[in-house]
GROMACS .gro file of C-alpha atoms in nm:
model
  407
    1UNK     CA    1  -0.711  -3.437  -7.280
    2UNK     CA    2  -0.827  -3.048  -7.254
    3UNK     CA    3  -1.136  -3.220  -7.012
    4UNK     CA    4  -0.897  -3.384  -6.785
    5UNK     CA    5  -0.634  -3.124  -6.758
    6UNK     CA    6  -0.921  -2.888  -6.667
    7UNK     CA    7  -1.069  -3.138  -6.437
    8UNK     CA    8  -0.736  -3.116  -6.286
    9UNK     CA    9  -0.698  -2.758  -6.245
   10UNK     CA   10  -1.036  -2.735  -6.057
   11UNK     CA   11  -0.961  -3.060  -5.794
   12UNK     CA   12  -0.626  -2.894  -5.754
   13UNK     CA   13  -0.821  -2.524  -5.633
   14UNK     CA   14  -1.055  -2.734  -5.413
   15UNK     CA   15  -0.734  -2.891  -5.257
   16UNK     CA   16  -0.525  -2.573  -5.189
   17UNK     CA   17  -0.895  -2.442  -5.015
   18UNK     CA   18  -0.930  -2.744  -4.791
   19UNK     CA   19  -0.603  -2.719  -4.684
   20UNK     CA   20  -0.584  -2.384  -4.632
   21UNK     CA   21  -0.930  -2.376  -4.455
   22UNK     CA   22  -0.817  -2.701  -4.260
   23UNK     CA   23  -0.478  -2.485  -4.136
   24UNK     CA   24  -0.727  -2.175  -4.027
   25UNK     CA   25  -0.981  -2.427  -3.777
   26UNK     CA   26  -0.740  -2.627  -3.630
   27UNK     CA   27  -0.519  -2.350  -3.541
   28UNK     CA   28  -0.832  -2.284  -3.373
   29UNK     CA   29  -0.946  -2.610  -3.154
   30UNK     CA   30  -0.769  -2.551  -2.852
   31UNK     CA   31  -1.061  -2.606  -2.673
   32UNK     CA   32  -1.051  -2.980  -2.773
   33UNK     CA   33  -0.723  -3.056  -2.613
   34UNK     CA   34  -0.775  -3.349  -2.457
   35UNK     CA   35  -0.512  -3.266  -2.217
   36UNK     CA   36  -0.847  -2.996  -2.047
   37UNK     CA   37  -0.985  -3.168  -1.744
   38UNK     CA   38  -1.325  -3.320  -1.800
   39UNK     CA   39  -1.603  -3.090  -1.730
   40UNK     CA   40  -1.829  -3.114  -1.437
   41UNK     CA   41  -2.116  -3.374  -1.476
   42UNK     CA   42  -2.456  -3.337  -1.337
   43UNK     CA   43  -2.390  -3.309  -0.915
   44UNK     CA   44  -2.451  -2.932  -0.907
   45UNK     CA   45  -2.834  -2.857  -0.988
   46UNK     CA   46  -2.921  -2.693  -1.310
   47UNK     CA   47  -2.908  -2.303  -1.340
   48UNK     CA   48  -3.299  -2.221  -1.357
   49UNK     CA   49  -3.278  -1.867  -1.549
   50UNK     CA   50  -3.543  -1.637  -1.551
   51UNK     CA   51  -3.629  -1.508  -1.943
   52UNK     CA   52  -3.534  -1.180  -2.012
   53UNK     CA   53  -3.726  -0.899  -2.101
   54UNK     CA   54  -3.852  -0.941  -2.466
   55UNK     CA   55  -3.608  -0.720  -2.695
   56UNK     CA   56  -3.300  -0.754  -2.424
   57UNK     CA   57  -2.995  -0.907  -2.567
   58UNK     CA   58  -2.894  -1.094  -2.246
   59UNK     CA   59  -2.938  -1.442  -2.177
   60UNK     CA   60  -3.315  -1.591  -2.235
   61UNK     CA   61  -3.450  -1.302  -2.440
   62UNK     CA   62  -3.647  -1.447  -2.734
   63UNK     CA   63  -3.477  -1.414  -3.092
   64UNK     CA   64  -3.623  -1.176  -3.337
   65UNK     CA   65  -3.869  -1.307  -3.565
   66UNK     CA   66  -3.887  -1.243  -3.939
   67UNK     CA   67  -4.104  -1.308  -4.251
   68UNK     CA   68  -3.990  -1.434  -4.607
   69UNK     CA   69  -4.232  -1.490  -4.874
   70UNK     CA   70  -4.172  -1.730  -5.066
   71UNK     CA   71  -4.415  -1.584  -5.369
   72UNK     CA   72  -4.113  -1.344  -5.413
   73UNK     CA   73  -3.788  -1.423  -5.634
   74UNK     CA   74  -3.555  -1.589  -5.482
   75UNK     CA   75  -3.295  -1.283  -5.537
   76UNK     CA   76  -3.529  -1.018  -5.351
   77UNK     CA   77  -3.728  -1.251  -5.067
   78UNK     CA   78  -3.424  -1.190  -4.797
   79UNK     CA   79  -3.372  -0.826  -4.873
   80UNK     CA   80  -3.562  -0.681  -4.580
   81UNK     CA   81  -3.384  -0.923  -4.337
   82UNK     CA   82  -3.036  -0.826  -4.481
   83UNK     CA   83  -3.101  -0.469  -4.462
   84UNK     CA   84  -3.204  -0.510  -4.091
   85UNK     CA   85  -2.899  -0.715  -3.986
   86UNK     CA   86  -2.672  -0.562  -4.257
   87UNK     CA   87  -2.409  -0.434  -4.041
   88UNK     CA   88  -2.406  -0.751  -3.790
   89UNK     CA   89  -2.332  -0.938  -4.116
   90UNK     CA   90  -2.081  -0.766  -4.235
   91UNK     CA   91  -1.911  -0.793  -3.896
   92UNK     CA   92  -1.919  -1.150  -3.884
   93UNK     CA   93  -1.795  -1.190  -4.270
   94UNK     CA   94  -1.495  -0.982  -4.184
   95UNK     CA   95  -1.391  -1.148  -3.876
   96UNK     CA   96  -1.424  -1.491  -4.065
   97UNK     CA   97  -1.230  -1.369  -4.329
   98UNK     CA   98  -0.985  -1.154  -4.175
   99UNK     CA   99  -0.797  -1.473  -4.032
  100UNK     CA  100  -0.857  -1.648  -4.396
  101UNK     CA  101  -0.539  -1.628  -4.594
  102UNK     CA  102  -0.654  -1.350  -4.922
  103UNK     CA  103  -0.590  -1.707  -5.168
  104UNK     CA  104  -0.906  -1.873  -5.001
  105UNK     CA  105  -1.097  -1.579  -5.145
  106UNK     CA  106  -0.898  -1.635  -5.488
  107UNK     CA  107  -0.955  -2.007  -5.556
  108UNK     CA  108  -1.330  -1.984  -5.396
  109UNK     CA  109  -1.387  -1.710  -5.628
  110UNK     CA  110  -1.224  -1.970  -5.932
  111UNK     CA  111  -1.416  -2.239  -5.804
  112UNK     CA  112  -1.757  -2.030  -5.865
  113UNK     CA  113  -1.710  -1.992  -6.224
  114UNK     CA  114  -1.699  -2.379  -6.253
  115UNK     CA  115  -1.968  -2.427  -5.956
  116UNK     CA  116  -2.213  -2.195  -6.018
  117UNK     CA  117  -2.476  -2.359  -6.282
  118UNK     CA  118  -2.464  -2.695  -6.080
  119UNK     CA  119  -2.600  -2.540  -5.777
  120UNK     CA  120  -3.004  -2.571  -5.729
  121UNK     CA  121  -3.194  -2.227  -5.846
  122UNK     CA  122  -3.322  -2.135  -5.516
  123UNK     CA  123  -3.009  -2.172  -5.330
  124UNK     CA  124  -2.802  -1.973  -5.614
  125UNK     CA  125  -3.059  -1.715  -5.646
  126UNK     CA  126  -3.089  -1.624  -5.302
  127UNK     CA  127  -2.727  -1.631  -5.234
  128UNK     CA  128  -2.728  -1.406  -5.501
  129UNK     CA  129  -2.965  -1.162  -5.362
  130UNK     CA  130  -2.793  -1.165  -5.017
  131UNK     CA  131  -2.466  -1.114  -5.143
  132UNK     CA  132  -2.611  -0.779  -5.384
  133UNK     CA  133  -2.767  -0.670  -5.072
  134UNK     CA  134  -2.439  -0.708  -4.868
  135UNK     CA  135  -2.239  -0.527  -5.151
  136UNK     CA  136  -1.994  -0.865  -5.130
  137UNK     CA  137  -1.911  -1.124  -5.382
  138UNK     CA  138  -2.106  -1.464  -5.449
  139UNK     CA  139  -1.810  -1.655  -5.392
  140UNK     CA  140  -1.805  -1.457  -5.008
  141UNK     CA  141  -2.136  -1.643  -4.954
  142UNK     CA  142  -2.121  -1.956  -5.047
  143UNK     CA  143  -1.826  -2.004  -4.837
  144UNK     CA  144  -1.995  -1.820  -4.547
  145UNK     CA  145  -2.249  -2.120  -4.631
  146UNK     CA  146  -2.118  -2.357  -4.641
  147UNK     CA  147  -1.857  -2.291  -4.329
  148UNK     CA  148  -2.227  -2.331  -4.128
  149UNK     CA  149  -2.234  -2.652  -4.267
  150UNK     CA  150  -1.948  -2.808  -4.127
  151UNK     CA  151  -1.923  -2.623  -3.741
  152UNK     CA  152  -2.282  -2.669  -3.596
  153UNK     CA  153  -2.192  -2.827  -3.254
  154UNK     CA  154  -2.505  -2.889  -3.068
  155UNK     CA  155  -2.703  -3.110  -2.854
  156UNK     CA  156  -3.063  -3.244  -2.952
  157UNK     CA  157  -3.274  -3.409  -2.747
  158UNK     CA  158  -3.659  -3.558  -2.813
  159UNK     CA  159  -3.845  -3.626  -2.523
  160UNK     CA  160  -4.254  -3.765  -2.509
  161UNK     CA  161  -4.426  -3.620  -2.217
  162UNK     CA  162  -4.645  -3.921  -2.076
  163UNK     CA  163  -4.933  -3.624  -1.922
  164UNK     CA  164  -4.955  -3.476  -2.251
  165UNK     CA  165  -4.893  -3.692  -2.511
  166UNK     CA  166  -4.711  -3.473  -2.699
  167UNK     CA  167  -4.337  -3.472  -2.822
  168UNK     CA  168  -4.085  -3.222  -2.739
  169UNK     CA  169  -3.805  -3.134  -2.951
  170UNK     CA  170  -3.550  -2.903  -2.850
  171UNK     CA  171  -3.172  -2.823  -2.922
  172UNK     CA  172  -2.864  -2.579  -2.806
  173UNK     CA  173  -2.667  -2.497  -3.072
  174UNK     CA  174  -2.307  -2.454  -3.012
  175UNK     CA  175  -2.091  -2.257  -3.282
  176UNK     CA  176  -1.724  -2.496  -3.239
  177UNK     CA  177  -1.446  -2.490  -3.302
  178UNK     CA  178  -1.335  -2.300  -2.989
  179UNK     CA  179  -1.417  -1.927  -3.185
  180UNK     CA  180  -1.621  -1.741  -2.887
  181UNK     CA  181  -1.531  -1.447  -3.107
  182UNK     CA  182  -1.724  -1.572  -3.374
  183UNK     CA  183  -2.061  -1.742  -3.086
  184UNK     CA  184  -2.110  -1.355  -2.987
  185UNK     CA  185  -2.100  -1.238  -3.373
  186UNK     CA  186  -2.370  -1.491  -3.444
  187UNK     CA  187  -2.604  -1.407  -3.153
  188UNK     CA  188  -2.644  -1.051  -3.315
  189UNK     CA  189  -2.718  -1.290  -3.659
  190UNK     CA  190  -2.907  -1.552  -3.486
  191UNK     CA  191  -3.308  -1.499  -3.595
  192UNK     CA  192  -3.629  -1.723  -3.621
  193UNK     CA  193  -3.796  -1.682  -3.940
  194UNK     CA  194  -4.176  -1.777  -4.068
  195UNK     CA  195  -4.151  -1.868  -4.414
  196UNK     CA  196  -4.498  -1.757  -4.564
  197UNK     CA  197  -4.651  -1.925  -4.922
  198UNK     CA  198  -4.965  -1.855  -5.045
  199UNK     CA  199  -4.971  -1.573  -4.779
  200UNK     CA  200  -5.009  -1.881  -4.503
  201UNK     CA  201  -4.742  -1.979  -4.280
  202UNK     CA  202  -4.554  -2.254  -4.419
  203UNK     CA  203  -4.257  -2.371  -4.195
  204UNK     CA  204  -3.992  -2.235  -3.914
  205UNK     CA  205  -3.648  -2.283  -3.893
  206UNK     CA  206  -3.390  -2.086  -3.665
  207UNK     CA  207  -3.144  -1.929  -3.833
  208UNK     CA  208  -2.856  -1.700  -3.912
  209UNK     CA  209  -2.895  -1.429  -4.231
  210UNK     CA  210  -2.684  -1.472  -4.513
  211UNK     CA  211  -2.754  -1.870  -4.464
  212UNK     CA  212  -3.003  -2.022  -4.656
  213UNK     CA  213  -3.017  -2.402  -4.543
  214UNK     CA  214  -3.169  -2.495  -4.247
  215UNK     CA  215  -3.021  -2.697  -3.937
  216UNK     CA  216  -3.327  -2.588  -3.723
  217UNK     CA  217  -3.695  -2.602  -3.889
  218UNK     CA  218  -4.009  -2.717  -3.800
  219UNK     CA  219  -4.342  -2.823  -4.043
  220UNK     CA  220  -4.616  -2.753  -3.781
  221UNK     CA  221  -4.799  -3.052  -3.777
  222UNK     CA  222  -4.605  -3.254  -3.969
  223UNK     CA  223  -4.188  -3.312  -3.867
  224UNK     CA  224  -3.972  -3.113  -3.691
  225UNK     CA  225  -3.600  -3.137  -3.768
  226UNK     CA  226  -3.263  -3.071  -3.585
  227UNK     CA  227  -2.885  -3.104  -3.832
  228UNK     CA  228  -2.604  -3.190  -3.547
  229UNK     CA  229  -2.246  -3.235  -3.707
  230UNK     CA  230  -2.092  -3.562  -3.648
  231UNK     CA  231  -1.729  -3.585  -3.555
  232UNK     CA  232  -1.496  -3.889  -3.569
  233UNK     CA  233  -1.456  -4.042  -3.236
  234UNK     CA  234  -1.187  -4.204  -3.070
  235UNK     CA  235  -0.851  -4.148  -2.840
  236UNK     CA  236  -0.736  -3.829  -2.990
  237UNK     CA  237  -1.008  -3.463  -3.062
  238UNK     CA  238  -0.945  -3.494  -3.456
  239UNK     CA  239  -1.245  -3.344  -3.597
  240UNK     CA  240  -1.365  -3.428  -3.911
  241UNK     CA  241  -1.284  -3.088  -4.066
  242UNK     CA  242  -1.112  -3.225  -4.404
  243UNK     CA  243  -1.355  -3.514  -4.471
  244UNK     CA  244  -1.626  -3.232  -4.448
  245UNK     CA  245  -1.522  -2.977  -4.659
  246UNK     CA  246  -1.363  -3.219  -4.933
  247UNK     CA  247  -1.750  -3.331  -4.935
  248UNK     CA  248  -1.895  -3.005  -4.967
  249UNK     CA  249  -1.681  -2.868  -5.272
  250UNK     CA  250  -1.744  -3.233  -5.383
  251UNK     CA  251  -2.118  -3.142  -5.356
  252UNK     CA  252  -2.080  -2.833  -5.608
  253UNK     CA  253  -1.821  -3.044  -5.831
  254UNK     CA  254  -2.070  -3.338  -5.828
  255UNK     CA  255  -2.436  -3.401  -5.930
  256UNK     CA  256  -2.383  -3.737  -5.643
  257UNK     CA  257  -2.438  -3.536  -5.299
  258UNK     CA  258  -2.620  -3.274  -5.157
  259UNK     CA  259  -2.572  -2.984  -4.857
  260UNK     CA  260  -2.755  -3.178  -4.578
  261UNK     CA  261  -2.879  -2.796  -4.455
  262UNK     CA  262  -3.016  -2.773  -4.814
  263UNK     CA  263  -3.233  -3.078  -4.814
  264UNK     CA  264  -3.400  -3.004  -4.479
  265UNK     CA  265  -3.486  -2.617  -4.617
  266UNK     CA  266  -3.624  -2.818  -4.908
  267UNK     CA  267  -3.815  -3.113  -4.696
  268UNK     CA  268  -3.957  -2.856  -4.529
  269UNK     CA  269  -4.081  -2.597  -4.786
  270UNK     CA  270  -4.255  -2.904  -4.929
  271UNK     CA  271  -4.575  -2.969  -4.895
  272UNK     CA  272  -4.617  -3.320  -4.982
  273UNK     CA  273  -4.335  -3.388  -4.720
  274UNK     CA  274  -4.486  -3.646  -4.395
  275UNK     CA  275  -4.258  -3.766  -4.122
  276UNK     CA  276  -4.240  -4.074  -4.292
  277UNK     CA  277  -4.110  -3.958  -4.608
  278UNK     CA  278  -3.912  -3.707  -4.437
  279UNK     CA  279  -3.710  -4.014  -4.270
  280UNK     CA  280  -3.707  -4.170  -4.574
  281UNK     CA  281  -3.566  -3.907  -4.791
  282UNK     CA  282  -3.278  -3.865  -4.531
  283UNK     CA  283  -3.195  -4.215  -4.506
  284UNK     CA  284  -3.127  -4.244  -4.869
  285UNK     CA  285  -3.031  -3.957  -5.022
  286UNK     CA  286  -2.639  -3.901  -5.082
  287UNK     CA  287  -2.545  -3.632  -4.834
  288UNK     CA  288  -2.271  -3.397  -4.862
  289UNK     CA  289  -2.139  -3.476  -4.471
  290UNK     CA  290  -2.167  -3.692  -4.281
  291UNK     CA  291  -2.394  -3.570  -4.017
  292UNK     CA  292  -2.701  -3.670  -3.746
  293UNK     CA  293  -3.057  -3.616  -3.829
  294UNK     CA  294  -3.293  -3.549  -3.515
  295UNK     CA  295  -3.651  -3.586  -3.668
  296UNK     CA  296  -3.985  -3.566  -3.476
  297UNK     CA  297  -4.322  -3.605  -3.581
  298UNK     CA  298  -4.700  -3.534  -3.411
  299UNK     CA  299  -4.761  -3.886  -3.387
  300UNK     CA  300  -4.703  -4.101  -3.103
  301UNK     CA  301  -4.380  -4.283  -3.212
  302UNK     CA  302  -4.237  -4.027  -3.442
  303UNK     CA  303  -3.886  -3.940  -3.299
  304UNK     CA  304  -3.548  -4.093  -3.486
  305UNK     CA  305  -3.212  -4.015  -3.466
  306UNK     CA  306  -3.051  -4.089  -3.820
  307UNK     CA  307  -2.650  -4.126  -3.798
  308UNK     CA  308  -2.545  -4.057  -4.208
  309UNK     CA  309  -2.214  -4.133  -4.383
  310UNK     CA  310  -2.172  -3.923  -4.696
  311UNK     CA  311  -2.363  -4.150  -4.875
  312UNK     CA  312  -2.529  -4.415  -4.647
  313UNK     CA  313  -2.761  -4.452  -4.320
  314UNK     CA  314  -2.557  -4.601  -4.053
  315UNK     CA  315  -2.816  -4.638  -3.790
  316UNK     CA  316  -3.181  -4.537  -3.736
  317UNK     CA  317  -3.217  -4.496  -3.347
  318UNK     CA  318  -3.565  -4.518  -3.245
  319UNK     CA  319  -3.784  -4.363  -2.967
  320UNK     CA  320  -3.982  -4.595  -2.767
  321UNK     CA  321  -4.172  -4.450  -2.509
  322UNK     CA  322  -4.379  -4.832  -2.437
  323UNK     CA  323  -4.043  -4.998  -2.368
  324UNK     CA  324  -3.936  -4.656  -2.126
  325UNK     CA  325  -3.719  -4.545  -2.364
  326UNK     CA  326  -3.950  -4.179  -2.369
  327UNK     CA  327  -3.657  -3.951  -2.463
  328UNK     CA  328  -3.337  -3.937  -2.710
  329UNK     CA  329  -3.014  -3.728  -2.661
  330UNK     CA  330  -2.755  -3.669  -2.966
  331UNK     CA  331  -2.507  -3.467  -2.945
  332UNK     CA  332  -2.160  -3.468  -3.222
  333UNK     CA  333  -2.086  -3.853  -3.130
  334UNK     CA  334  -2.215  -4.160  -3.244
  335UNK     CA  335  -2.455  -4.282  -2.956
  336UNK     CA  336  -2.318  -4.639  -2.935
  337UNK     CA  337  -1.993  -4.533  -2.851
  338UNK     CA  338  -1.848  -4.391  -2.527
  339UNK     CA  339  -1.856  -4.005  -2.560
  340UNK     CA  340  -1.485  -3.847  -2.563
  341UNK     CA  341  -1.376  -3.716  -2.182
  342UNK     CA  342  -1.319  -3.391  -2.347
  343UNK     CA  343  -1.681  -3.301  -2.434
  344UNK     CA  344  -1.950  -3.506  -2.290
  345UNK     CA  345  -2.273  -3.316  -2.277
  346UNK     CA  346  -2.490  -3.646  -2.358
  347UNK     CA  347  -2.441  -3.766  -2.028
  348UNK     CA  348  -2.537  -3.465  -1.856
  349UNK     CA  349  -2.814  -3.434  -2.006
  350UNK     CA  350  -2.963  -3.733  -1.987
  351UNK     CA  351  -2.977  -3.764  -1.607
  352UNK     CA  352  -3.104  -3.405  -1.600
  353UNK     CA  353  -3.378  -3.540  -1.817
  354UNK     CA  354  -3.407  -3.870  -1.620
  355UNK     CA  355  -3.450  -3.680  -1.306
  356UNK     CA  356  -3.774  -3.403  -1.471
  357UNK     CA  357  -3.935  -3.733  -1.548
  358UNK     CA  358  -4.189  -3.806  -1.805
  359UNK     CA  359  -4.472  -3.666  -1.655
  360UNK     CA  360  -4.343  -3.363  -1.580
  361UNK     CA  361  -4.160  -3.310  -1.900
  362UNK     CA  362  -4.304  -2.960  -2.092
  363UNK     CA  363  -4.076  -2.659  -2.233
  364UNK     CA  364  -4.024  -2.469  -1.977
  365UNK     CA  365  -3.858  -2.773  -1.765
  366UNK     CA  366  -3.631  -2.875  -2.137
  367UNK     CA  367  -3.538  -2.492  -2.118
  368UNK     CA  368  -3.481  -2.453  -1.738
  369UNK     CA  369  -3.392  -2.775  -1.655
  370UNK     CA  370  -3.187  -2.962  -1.955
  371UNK     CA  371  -3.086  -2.693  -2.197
  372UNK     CA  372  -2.969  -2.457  -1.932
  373UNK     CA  373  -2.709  -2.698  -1.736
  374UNK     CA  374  -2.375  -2.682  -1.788
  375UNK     CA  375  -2.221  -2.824  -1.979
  376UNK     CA  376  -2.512  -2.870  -2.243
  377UNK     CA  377  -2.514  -2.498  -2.214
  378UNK     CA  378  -2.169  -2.335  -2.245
  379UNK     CA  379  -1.979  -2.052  -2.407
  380UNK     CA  380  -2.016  -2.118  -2.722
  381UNK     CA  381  -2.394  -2.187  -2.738
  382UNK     CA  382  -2.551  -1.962  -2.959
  383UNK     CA  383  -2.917  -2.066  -2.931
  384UNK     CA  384  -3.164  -2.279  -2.792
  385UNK     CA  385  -3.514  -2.400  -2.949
  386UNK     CA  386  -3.801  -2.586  -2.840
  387UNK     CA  387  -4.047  -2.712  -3.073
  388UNK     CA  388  -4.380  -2.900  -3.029
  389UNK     CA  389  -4.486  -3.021  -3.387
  390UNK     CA  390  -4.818  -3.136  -3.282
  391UNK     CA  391  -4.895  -2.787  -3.085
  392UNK     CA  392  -4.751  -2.579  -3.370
  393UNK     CA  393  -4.537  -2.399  -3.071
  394UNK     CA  394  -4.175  -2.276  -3.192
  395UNK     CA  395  -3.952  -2.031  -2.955
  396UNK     CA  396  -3.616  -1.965  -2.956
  397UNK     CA  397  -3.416  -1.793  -2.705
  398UNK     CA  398  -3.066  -1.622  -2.735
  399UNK     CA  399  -2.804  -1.768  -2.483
  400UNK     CA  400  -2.498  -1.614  -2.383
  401UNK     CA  401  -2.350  -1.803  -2.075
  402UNK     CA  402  -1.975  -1.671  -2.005
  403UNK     CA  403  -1.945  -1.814  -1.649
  404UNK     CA  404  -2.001  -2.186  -1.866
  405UNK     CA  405  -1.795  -2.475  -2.014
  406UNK     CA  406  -1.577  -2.369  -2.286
  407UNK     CA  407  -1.659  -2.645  -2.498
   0.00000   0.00000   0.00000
């Protein structure tokens, strides 16, 4: 009786969280009022932006790059980046949690003490560390976490360039949500880092500090890997803010799913891990969100886009250059269905990608050409990446666009 009654009092904290989280975001959609005319589709020619200086903070200037050894505890490896973007992250935690009413930061902070021993060492370590070198509670960061995990609007795209053989992986990522406040906090957070092991380079991803999954990574040589969130689809913009973060304080509750963001840090970090069992893992594994998995490999033929439930593949979407099918675009909607009339960057970018061509497909024309059309790029995009897995070429680029889209 004691077990249930206490079972009780912890489903009842996660419930006055989601719904007070829930009542914070969608105060915040206005930009998915579907009563916004459409955006514009592809008739005006794409913006071709020159790259900024190296070190500017405009538009096009490459993200800083960082280090973290993985020989090091997991409490002390992200110390040097948090001291370097301590005040940027401070910033951004008190804007989040300035419009988060103060019992959020009460039940989250019950929640822990229930939570804390379920969570995997690494991730609870290094939370740990970040949130001792931020001077803020560990309940601060894990819902600074695992807020990432549910708002990563983006579009993906794979394309196989038929004069080089190679694949081409590339994404914008879009904070949502319609916070622009919160897009130009994270371009001062925004970062690529090398993780080293062994004192070799291991993996990429592109990143924000304080987070410690992954939505952007690459294994040179092996998979690359792009998380975009899936929303519900349909007549009316309901996102699926509940479902998602019911899941994730199920995730912590639960031994039955996982942070997606999580697994790909982990997929990548391993070295065992092929593309193979890379798709694999995410097809099967019981997921936290449901969410889209854009996976490439250095192989002719590697390049899937998984659409997950919570806790089963719904559809394995599969490149196939031979047939003319030499490129893939996902964006936050499930690729069978028509895209919503209020956000429809799929379309867009396909026909900019249709008119490049295969053989004339390389980074510079994803970056000029595809990632830096409106509406694919817009207000809210935070980032763009281009990865070639079987090159071993990562760069990432800060994008700041006010003239775009709202999203």
């Amino acid at each position: 009786h004691e077990h249930s009654s206490g079972e009780m009092r912890v489903w009842s904290r996660v419930l006055v969280v989601c719904f007070l989280c829930l009542c914070l975001v969608v105060g915040e959609v206005a930009s998915l009022d579907p009563a916004r005319p459409a955006r514009g589709g592809v008739g005006v020619a794409p913006r071709r932006l020159k790259l900024a200086p190296l070190g500017s903070s405009g538009d096009g200037a490459q993200l800083p790059k960082y280090r973290v050894d993985l020989d090091q505890p997991p409490g002390v490896r992200w110390n040097d980046v948090m001291k370097d973007k301590r005040a940027a992250a401070h910033k951004t935690i008190t804007s989040l949690f300035a419009l988060l009413p103060e019992e959020v930061h009460t039940e989250v902070d019950k929640l822990v003490l229930h939570v804390e021993e379920r969570l995997p060492v690494w991730a609870r370590e290094e939370m740990q560390g970040i949130a001792a070198a931020l001077n803020v509670t560990f309940g601060d960061i894990l819902l600074v976490n695992f807020f990432f995990e549910i708002t990563p609007f983006c579009t993906s795209v794979i394309a196989r360039s038929s004069s080089t053989g190679h694949l081409y992986h590339a994404r914008n990522l879009d904070f949502g949500f319609g916070m622009p406040s919160f897009s130009e906090n994270l371009r001062d957070l925004a970062m690529d880092v090398e993780f080293i092991k062994g004192g070799e380079p291991a993996f990429m991803v592109t990143t924000f500090a304080g987070y410690v999954g992954a939505a952007t990574g690459m294994r040179s040589g092996v998979f690359s890997v792009t998380v975009n969130e899936r929303e519900m689809t349909g007549p009316l913009p309901i996102p699926n803010l509940l479902k998602g973060v019911l899941n994730l304080f199920n995730a912590i509750l639960t031994t039955d799913a996982y942070p997606v963001t999580w697994a790909t840090r982990e997929a990548l970090e391993d070295d065992a891990s092929t593309f193979n069992s890379v798709v694999k893992m995410f097809s099967e594994r019981s997921l936290a969100t449901q969410i889209y998995l854009i996976i490439g490999g250095a192989s002719e033929g590697d390049g899937v886009v998984l659409t997950r439930d919570h806790n089963s593949l719904l559809d394995a979407w599969k490149m196939d250059a031979a047939s003319g099918e030499w490129f893939l675009v996902q964006t936050n909607y499930d690729h069978w269905l028509p895209m919503p009339i209020w956000d429809n960057r799929r379309k867009p970018a396909e026909k900019a990608l249709s008119k490049v061509g295969a053989d004339a497909i390389l980074p510079s024309s994803i970056y000029s050409n595809v990632l830096s059309l409106d509406p694919i790029l817009n207000q809210l995009t935070v980032y763009s990446t281009i990865m070639s897995c079987a090159e071993g070429k990562y760069e990432s680029f800060l994008r700041k666009c006010e003239g775009c889209s709202p999203i």
